[in-house]
PDB file of C-alpha atoms and ligand atoms in Angstrom:
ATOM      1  CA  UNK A   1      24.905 -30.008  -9.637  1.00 39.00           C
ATOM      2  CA  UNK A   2      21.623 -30.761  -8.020  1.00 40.00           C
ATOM      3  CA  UNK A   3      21.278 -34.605  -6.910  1.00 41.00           C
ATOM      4  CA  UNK A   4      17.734 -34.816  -6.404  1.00 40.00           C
ATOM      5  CA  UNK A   5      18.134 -38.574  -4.874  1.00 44.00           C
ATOM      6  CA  UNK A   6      19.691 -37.080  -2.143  1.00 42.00           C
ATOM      7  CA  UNK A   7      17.771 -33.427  -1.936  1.00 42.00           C
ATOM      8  CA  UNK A   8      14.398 -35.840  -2.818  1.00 43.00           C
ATOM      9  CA  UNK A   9      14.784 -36.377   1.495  1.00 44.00           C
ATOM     10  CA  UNK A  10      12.112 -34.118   3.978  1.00 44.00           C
ATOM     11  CA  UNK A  11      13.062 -33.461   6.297  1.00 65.00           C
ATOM     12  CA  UNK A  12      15.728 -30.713   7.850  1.00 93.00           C
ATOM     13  CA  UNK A  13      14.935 -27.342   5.257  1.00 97.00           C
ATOM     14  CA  UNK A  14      15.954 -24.057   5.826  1.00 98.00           C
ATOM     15  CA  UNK A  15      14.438 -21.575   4.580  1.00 98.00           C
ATOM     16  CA  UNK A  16      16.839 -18.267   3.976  1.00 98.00           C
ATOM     17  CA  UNK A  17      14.124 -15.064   3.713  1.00 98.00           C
ATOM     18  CA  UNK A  18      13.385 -12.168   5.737  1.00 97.00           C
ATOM     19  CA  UNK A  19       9.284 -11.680   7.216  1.00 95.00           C
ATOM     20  CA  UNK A  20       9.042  -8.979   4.449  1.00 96.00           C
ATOM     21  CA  UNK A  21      10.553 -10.733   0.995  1.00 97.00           C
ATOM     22  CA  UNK A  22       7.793 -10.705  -1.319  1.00 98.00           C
ATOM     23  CA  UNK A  23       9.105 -13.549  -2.979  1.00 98.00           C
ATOM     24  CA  UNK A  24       9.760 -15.524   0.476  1.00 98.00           C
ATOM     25  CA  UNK A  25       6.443 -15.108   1.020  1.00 98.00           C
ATOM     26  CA  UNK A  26       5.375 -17.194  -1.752  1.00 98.00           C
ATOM     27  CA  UNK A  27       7.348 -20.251  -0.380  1.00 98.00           C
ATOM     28  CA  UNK A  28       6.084 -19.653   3.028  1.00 98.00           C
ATOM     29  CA  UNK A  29       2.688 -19.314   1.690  1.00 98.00           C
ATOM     30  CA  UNK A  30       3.168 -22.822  -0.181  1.00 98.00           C
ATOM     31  CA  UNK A  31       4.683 -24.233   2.465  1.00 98.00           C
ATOM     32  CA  UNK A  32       1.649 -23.757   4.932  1.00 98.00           C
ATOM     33  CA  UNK A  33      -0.699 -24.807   2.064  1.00 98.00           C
ATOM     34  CA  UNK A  34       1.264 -28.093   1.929  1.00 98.00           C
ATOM     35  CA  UNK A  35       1.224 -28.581   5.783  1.00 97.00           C
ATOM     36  CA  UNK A  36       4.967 -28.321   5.485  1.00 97.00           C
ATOM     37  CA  UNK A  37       5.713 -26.239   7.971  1.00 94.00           C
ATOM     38  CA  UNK A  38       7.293 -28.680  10.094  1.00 94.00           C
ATOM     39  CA  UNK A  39       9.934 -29.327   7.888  1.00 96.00           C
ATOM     40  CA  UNK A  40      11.465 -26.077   8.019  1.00 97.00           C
ATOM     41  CA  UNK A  41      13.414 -23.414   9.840  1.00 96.00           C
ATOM     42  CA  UNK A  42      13.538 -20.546   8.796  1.00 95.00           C
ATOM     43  CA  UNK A  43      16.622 -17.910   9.125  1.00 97.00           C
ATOM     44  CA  UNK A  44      16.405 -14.509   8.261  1.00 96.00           C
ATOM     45  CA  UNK A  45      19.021 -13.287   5.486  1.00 97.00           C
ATOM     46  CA  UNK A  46      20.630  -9.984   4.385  1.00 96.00           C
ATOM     47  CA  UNK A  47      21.824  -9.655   1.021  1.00 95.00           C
ATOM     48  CA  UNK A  48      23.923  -6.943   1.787  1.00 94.00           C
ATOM     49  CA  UNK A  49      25.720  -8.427   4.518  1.00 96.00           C
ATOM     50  CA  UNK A  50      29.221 -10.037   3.485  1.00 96.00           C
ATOM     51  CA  UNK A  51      29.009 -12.292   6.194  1.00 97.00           C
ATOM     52  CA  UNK A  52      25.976 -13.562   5.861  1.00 97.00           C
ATOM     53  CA  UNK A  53      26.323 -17.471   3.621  1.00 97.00           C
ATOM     54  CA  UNK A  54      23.321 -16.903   1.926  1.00 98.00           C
ATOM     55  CA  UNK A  55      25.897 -15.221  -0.890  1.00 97.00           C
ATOM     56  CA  UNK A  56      27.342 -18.805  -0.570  1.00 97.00           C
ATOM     57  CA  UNK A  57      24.709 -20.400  -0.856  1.00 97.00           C
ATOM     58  CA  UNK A  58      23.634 -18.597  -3.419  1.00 98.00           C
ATOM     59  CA  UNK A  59      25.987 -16.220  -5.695  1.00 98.00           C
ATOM     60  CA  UNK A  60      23.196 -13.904  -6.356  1.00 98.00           C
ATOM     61  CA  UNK A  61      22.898 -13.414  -2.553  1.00 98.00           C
ATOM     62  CA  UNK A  62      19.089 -13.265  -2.724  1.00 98.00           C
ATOM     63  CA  UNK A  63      16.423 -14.574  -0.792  1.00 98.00           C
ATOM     64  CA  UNK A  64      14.498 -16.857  -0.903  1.00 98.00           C
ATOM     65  CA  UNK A  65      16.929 -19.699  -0.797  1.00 98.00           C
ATOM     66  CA  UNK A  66      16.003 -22.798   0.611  1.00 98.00           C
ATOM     67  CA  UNK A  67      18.812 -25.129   1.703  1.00 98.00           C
ATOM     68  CA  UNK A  68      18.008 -28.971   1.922  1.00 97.00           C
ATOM     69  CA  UNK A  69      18.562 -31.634   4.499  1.00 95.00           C
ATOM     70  CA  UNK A  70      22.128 -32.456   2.454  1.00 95.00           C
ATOM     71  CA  UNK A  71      23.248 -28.926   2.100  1.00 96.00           C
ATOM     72  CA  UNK A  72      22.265 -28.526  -1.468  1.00 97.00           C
ATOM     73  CA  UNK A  73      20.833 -24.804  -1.831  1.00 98.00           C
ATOM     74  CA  UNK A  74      17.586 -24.087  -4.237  1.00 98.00           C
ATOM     75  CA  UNK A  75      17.381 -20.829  -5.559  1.00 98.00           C
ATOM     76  CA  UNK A  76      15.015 -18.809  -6.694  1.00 98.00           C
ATOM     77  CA  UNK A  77      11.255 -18.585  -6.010  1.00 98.00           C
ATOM     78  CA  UNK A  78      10.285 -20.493  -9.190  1.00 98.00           C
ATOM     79  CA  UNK A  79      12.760 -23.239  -8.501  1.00 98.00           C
ATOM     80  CA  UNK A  80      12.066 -23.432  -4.963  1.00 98.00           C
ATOM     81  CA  UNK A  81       7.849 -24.077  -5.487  1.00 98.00           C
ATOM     82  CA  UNK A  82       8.800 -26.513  -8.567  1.00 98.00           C
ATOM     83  CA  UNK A  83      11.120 -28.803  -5.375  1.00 98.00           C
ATOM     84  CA  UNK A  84       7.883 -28.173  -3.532  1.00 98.00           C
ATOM     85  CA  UNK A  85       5.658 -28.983  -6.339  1.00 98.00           C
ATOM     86  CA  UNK A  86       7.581 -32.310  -6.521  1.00 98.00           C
ATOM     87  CA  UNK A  87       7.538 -32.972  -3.162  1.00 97.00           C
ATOM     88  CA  UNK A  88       4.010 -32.527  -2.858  1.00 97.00           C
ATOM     89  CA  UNK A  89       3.056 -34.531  -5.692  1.00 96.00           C
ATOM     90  CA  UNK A  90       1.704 -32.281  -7.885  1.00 96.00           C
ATOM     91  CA  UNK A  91      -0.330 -29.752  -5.933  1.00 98.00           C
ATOM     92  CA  UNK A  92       1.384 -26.422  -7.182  1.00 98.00           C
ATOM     93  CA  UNK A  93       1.844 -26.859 -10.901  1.00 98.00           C
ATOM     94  CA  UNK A  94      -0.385 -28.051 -13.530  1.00 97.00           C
ATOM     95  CA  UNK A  95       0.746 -30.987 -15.283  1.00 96.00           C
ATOM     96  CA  UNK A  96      -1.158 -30.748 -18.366  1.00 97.00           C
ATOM     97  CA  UNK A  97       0.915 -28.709 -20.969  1.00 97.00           C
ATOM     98  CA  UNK A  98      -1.417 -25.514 -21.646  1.00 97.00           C
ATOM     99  CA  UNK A  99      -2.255 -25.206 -18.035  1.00 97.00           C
ATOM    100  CA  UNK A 100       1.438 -25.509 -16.896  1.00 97.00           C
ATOM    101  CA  UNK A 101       2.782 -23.270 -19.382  1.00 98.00           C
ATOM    102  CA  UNK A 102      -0.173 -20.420 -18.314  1.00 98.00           C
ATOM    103  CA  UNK A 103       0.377 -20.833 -14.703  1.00 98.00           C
ATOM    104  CA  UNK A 104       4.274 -20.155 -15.507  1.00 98.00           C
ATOM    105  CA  UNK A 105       3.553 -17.737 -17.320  1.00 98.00           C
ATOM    106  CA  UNK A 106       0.851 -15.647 -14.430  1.00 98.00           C
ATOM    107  CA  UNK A 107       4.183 -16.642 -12.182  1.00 98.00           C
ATOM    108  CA  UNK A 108       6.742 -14.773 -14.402  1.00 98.00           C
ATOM    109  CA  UNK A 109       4.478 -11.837 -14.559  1.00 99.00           C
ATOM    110  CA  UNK A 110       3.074 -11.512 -11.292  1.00 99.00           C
ATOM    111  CA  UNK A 111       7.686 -11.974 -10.170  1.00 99.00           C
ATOM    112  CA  UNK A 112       8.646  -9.164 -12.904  1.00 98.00           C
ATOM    113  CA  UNK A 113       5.902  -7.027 -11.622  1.00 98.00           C
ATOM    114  CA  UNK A 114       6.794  -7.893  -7.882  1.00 98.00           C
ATOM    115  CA  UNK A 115      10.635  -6.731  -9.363  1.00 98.00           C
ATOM    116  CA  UNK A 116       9.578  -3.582 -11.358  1.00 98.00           C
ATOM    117  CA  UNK A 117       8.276  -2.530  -7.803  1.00 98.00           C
ATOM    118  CA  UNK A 118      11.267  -3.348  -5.837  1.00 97.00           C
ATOM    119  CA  UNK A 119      13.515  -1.599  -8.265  1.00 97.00           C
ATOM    120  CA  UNK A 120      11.509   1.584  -8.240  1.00 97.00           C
ATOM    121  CA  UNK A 121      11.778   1.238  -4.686  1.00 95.00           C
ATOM    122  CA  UNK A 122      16.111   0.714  -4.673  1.00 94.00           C
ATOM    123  CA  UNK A 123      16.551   3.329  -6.842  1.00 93.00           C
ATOM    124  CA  UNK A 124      15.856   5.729  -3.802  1.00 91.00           C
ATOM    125  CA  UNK A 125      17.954   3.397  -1.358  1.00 90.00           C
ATOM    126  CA  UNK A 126      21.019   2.565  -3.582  1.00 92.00           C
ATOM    127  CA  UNK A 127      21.150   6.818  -4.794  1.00 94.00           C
ATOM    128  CA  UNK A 128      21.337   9.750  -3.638  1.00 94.00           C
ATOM    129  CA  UNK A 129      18.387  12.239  -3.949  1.00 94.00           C
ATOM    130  CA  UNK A 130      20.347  14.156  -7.158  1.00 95.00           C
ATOM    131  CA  UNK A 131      21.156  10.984  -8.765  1.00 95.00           C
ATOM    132  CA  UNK A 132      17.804   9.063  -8.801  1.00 95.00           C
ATOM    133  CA  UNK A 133      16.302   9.002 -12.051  1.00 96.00           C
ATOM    134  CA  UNK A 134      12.467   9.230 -12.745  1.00 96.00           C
ATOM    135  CA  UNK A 135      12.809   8.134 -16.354  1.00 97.00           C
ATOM    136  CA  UNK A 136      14.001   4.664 -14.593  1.00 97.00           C
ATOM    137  CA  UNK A 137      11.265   4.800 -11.721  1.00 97.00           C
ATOM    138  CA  UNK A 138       8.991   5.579 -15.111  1.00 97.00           C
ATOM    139  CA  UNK A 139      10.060   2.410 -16.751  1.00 98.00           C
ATOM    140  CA  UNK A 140       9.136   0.361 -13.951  1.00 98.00           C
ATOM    141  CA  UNK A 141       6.210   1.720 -13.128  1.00 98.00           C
ATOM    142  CA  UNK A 142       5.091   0.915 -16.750  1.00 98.00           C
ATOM    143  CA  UNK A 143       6.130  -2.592 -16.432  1.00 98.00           C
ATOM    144  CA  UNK A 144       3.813  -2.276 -12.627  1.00 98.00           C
ATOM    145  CA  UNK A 145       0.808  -0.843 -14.449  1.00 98.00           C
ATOM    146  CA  UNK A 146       0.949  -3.040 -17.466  1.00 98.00           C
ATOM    147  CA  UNK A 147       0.892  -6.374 -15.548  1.00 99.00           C
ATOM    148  CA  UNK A 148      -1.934  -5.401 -12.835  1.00 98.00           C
ATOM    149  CA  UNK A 149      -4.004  -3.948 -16.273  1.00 98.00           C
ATOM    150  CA  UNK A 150      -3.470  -7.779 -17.571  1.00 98.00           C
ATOM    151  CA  UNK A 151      -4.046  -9.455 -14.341  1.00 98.00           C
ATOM    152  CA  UNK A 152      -7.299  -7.561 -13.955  1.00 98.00           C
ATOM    153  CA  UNK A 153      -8.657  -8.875 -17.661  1.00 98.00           C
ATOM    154  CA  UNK A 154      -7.262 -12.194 -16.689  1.00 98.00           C
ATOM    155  CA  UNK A 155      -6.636 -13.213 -13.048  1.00 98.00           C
ATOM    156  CA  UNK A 156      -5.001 -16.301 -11.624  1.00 98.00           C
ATOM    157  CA  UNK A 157      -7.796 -19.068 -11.151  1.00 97.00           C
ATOM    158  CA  UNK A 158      -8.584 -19.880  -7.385  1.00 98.00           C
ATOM    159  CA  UNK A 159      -9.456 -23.853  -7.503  1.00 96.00           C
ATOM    160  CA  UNK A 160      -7.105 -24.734  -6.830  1.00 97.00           C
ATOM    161  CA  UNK A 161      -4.688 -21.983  -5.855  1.00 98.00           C
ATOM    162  CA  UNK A 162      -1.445 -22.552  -7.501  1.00 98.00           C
ATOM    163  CA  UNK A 163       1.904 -21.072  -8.497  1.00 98.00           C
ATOM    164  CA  UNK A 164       0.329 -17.634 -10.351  1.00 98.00           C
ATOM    165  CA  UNK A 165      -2.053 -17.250  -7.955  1.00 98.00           C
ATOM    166  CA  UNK A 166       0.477 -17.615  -4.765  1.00 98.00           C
ATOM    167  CA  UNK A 167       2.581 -15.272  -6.643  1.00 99.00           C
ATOM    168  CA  UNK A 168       0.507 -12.461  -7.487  1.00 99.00           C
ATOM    169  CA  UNK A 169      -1.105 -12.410  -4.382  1.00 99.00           C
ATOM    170  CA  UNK A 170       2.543 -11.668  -3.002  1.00 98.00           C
ATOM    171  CA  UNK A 171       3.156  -8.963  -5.388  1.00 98.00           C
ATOM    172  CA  UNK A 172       0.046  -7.444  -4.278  1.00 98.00           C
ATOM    173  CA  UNK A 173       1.096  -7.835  -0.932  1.00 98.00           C
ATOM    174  CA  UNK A 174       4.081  -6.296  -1.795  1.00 98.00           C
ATOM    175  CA  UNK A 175       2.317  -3.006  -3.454  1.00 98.00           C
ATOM    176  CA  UNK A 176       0.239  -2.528  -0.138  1.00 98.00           C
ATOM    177  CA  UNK A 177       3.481  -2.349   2.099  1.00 97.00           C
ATOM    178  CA  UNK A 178       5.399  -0.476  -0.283  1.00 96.00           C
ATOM    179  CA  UNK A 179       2.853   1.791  -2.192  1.00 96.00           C
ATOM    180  CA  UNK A 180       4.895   2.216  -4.913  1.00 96.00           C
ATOM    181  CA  UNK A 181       1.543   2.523  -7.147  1.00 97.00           C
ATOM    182  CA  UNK A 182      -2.106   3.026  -6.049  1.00 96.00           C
ATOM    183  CA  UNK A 183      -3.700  -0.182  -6.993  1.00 98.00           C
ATOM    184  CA  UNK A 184      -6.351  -0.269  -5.474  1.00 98.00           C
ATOM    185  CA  UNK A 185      -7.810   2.683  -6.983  1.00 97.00           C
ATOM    186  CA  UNK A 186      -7.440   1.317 -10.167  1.00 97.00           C
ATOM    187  CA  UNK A 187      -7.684  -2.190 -10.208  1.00 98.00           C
ATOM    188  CA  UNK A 188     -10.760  -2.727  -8.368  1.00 98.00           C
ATOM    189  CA  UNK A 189     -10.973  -6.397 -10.164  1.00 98.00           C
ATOM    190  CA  UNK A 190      -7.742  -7.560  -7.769  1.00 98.00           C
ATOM    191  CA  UNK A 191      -9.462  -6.064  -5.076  1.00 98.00           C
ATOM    192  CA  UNK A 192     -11.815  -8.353  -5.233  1.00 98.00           C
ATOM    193  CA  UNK A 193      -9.752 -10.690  -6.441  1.00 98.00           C
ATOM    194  CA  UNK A 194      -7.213 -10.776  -3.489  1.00 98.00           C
ATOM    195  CA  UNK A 195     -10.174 -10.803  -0.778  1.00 98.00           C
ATOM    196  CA  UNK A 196     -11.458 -14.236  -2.676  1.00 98.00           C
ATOM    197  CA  UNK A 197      -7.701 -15.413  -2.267  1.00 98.00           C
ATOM    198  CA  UNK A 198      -7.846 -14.620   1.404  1.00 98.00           C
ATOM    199  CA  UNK A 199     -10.450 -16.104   1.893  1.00 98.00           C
ATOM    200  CA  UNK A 200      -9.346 -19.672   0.623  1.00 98.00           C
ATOM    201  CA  UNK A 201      -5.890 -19.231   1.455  1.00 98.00           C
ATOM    202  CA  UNK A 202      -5.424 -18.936   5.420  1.00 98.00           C
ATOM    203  CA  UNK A 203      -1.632 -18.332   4.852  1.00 98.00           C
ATOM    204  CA  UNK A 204      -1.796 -14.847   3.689  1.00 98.00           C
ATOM    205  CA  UNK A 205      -2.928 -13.525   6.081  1.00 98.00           C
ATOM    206  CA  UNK A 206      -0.798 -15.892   8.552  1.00 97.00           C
ATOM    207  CA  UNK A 207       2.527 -14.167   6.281  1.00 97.00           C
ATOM    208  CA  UNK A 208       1.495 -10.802   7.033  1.00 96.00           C
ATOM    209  CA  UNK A 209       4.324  -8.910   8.729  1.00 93.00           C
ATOM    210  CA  UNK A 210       4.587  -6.155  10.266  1.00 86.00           C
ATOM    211  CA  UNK A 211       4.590  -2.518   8.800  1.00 80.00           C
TER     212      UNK A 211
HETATM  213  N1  GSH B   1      13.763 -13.969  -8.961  1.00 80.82           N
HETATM  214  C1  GSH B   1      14.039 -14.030  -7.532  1.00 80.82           C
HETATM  215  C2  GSH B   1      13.948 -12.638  -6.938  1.00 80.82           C
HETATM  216  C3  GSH B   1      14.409 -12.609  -5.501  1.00 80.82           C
HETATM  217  C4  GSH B   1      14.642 -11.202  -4.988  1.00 80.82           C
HETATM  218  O1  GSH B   1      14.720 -10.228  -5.748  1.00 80.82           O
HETATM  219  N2  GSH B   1      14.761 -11.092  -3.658  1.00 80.82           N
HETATM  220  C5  GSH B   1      15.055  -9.826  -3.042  1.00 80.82           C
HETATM  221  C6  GSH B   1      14.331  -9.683  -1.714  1.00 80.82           C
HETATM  222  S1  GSH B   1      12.570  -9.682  -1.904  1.00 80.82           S
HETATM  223  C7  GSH B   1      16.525  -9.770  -2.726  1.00 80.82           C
HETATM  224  O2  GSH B   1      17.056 -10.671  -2.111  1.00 80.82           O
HETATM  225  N3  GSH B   1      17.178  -8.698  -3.156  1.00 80.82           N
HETATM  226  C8  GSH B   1      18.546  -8.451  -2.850  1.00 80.82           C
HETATM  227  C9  GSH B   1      19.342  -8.050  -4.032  1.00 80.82           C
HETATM  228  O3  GSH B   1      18.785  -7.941  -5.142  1.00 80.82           O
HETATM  229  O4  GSH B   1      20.529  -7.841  -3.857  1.00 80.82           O
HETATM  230  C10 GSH B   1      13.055 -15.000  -6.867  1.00 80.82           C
HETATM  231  O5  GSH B   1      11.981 -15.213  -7.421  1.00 80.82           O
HETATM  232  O6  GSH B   1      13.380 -15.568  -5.820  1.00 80.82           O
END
């Protein structure tokens, strides 16, 4: 159970996610926004190491997982920039209904696109070259193409930058490190629409890790 009395203190985070987590990104991103920086230290993870707590921390043993000043462990993304949200008053959420609900909504599809492209990604890692299957790299390329196709129609809005647009400038991030799809061929929209992001958002660039 979650006591927010006690997680509602500042100071002391630690932030569990690895320099090339698409989805730690997005908290590190918010967290330079929010000139919280100071409050955190941040500790690689490994989900694939049984040693490492973060599968204590969290049973999913994925990053990002921020643990508070009392101990109590946030989990995932979404949760993490709604603490962050809270704790900044307001400045990464909407609060009127229609606007909240679209911004969730450009979150969940710029994280299930940011997942398609892991997964087509893990299905080479996690199999052997005779056992990885196409129609499943298919599937999730169609779920890749489908949400940068809506995202160019209809991209996040830029004043301010909030939750969809700190998300699917991670997932684009994540598609020019990992090239699972060539976006920028096709989506010349995002192009443009990422550069604008840049542009206002010094911390992108700041989160860029190596290749
Ligand atoms: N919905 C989660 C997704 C987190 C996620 O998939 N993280 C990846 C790294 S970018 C991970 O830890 N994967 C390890 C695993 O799936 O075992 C979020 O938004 O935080």
């Amino acid at each position: 159970v979650i006591s927010m009395d006690k997680s509602a203190r500042n100071d002391g985070w630690t932030l569990r996610a690895t320099d090339t987590s698409p989805f730690g990104r997005k908290i590190r991103i918010a967290l330079q926004m929010l000139g919280f920086d100071d409050r955190v230290t941040r500790v690689p993870a490994s989900p694939v190491d049984p040693d490492d707590p973060l599968r204590i921390d969290n049973p999913l043993a994925k990053m990002p997982c921020l643990i508070l000043a009392d101990g109590e462990a946030l989990f995932d993304s979404p949760v993490i920039l709604e603490f962050l949200d809270m704790e900044s008053a307001g400045r990464l959420v909407p609060t009127a209904a229609g606007a909240r609900l679209a911004a969730l909504r450009e979150q969940a599809l710029a994280d299930g696109l940011t997942d398609a492209a892991v997964l087509m990604g893990s299905e080479r890692m996690f199999h052997p070259e005779e056992h990885v299957s196409p129609r499943w790299i298919g599937h999730q390329r169609g779920k890749v193409e489908r949400a940068l196709a809506a995202f160019e129609k209809a991209p996040p809005a830029l004043d301010p930058v909030q939750i969809g647009a700190i998300s699917l400038a991670c997932a684009l991030g994540y598609l020019d490190w990992r090239k699972p799809v060539d976006w920028r061929a096709d989506f010349p929209g995002l192009v443009d629409w990422l550069d604008r992001f840049r542009a206002v958002v010094a911390a992108y660039d700041a989160t860029r890790h190596a290749d």
